[in-house]
Amino acid sequence: RPTAPQKDGPLANEDITSPDVQLIDAEGENRGIVRTRDALAEAQEAGLDLVLIAANSTPPVAKIGIKVKEVQL
């Protein structure tokens, strides 16, 4: 049975399924708990990604920034 390919690196943008996140903005300021859709909209307006940096926290911690992908050589 085929399985979906796994993505490398942290979850980002629409892959974040939690309804809320603890948001760290692009300047590193803790913005508190916000709706994930609002955090994603803010990141998109800034031309950046919303990246999950602590998935096991409650709520998960997400930062607005550039998603860095691992490059295999």
Coordinates of N, CA and C in Angstrom, one line a residue:
R1 N 0.8 -1.2 0.0 CA 0.0 0.0 0.0 C 0.9 1.2 0.0
P2 N 0.7 2.2 -0.9 CA 1.5 3.4 -1.0 C 1.3 4.3 0.2
T3 N 2.4 4.9 0.6 CA 2.2 5.9 1.7 C 2.7 7.3 1.2
A4 N 2.2 8.3 1.8 CA 2.5 9.7 1.4 C 4.0 9.9 1.7
P5 N 4.7 10.6 0.8 CA 6.1 10.9 1.1 C 6.2 11.8 2.4
Q6 N 7.2 11.5 3.2 CA 7.4 12.4 4.3 C 8.3 13.6 4.0
K7 N 7.9 14.7 4.6 CA 8.6 15.9 4.3 C 9.8 16.1 5.3
D8 N 10.9 16.6 4.8 CA 12.1 16.9 5.7 C 11.9 18.2 6.4
G9 N 12.5 18.3 7.6 CA 12.4 19.5 8.3 C 11.2 19.7 9.1
P10 N 11.1 20.9 9.7 CA 9.9 21.2 10.6 C 8.6 21.4 9.8
L11 N 7.5 21.2 10.5 CA 6.2 21.5 9.9 C 6.2 23.0 9.7
A12 N 5.5 23.5 8.6 CA 5.4 24.9 8.3 C 4.1 25.2 7.6
N13 N 3.7 26.4 7.7 CA 2.5 26.9 7.0 C 1.3 26.1 7.1
E14 N 0.7 25.6 6.0 CA -0.6 24.9 6.0 C -0.4 23.5 6.6
D15 N 0.8 23.0 6.8 CA 1.0 21.7 7.4 C 0.8 21.7 9.0
I16 N 0.7 22.9 9.6 CA 0.5 23.0 11.0 C -1.0 22.8 11.3
T17 N -1.3 21.7 12.0 CA -2.7 21.4 12.2 C -3.3 21.9 13.5
S18 N -2.5 22.3 14.5 CA -3.0 22.8 15.7 C -3.9 24.1 15.5
P19 N -5.0 24.2 16.2 CA -5.8 25.4 16.0 C -5.2 26.7 16.5
D20 N -4.3 26.5 17.5 CA -3.6 27.7 18.2 C -2.1 27.4 18.2
V21 N -1.4 28.5 18.3 CA 0.1 28.4 18.5 C 0.5 29.5 19.4
Q22 N 1.6 29.2 20.1 CA 2.3 30.3 20.8 C 3.2 30.9 19.8
L23 N 3.0 32.2 19.5 CA 3.6 32.8 18.3 C 4.9 33.7 18.7
I24 N 6.0 33.4 18.0 CA 7.1 34.2 18.1 C 7.2 35.0 16.8
D25 N 7.2 36.3 16.8 CA 7.2 37.0 15.5 C 8.6 37.1 14.9
A26 N 8.6 37.7 13.7 CA 9.9 37.8 13.0 C 11.0 38.6 13.7
E27 N 10.6 39.4 14.7 CA 11.6 40.2 15.5 C 12.0 39.4 16.7
G28 N 11.4 38.2 16.9 CA 11.7 37.4 18.1 C 10.9 37.7 19.3
E29 N 9.8 38.5 19.2 CA 9.0 38.9 20.3 C 7.9 37.8 20.5
N30 N 7.7 37.4 21.7 CA 6.6 36.5 22.1 C 5.3 37.2 22.0
R31 N 4.4 36.8 21.1 CA 3.1 37.4 20.9 C 2.0 36.7 21.6
G32 N 2.3 35.6 22.3 CA 1.3 34.9 23.1 C 0.6 33.9 22.2
I33 N -0.5 33.4 22.7 CA -1.3 32.4 22.0 C -2.2 33.0 21.0
V34 N -2.1 32.6 19.8 CA -2.9 33.2 18.7 C -3.5 32.0 17.8
R35 N -4.5 32.3 17.1 CA -5.1 31.3 16.2 C -4.1 31.0 15.1
T36 N -3.9 29.8 14.7 CA -2.9 29.4 13.7 C -3.2 30.1 12.4
R37 N -4.5 30.2 12.0 CA -4.8 30.9 10.8 C -4.4 32.4 10.8
D38 N -4.5 33.0 11.9 CA -4.1 34.4 12.0 C -2.6 34.6 12.0
A39 N -1.9 33.6 12.6 CA -0.4 33.7 12.6 C 0.1 33.4 11.1
L40 N -0.6 32.5 10.4 CA -0.2 32.2 9.1 C -0.5 33.4 8.2
A41 N -1.6 34.0 8.4 CA -1.9 35.2 7.5 C -0.8 36.3 7.8
E42 N -0.4 36.5 9.0 CA 0.6 37.5 9.3 C 1.9 37.1 8.7
A43 N 2.3 35.9 8.7 CA 3.5 35.4 8.1 C 3.5 35.7 6.6
Q44 N 2.4 35.3 5.9 CA 2.2 35.5 4.5 C 2.3 36.9 4.1
E45 N 1.6 37.8 4.9 CA 1.7 39.2 4.6 C 3.1 39.8 4.6
A46 N 4.0 39.2 5.5 CA 5.4 39.6 5.6 C 6.2 38.9 4.5
G47 N 5.6 37.9 3.8 CA 6.4 37.2 2.8 C 7.3 36.1 3.4
L48 N 6.9 35.7 4.6 CA 7.7 34.7 5.4 C 6.9 33.4 5.6
D49 N 7.5 32.5 6.3 CA 6.8 31.2 6.6 C 6.5 31.2 8.1
L50 N 5.5 30.4 8.5 CA 5.2 30.1 9.9 C 5.7 28.7 10.1
V51 N 6.7 28.6 11.0 CA 7.5 27.4 11.2 C 7.3 26.9 12.6
L52 N 6.9 25.6 12.7 CA 6.7 25.0 14.1 C 8.1 24.7 14.6
I53 N 8.4 25.3 15.8 CA 9.7 25.1 16.4 C 9.7 24.2 17.7
A54 N 8.5 24.1 18.3 CA 8.3 23.2 19.5 C 7.0 22.5 19.4
A55 N 6.9 21.4 18.6 CA 5.6 20.8 18.3 C 5.0 20.1 19.5
N56 N 5.8 19.7 20.5 CA 5.3 19.0 21.7 C 4.8 19.9 22.8
S57 N 5.0 21.2 22.6 CA 4.5 22.2 23.6 C 2.9 22.3 23.5
T58 N 2.3 22.8 24.6 CA 0.9 23.0 24.5 C 0.6 24.4 24.8
P59 N 0.1 25.2 23.9 CA 0.1 24.9 22.4 C 1.5 24.9 21.8
P60 N 1.6 24.3 20.6 CA 2.9 24.3 19.9 C 3.4 25.7 19.7
V61 N 4.7 25.8 19.7 CA 5.4 27.1 19.5 C 5.7 27.2 18.0
A62 N 5.3 28.4 17.4 CA 5.6 28.6 16.0 C 6.3 30.0 15.9
K63 N 7.2 30.1 14.9 CA 7.9 31.3 14.7 C 7.7 31.8 13.2
I64 N 7.6 33.1 13.1 CA 7.5 33.6 11.7 C 8.9 33.8 11.3
G65 N 9.3 33.2 10.1 CA 10.6 33.3 9.6 C 10.7 32.6 8.3
I66 N 11.9 32.2 7.9 CA 12.2 31.5 6.7 C 12.4 30.1 7.0
K67 N 11.6 29.2 6.3 CA 11.7 27.8 6.5 C 13.0 27.3 5.9
V68 N 13.9 26.7 6.7 CA 15.1 26.2 6.2 C 15.0 24.7 6.0
K69 N 15.3 24.2 4.8 CA 15.2 22.8 4.4 C 16.6 22.2 4.5
E70 N 16.7 21.0 4.9 CA 17.9 20.3 5.0 C 18.3 19.9 3.6
V71 N 19.6 20.1 3.2 CA 20.1 19.7 1.9 C 21.0 18.5 2.1
Q72 N 20.7 17.5 1.4 CA 21.6 16.3 1.4 C 22.6 16.4 0.3
L73 N 23.8 16.2 0.6 CA 24.9 16.2 -0.4 C 25.3 14.9 -0.9

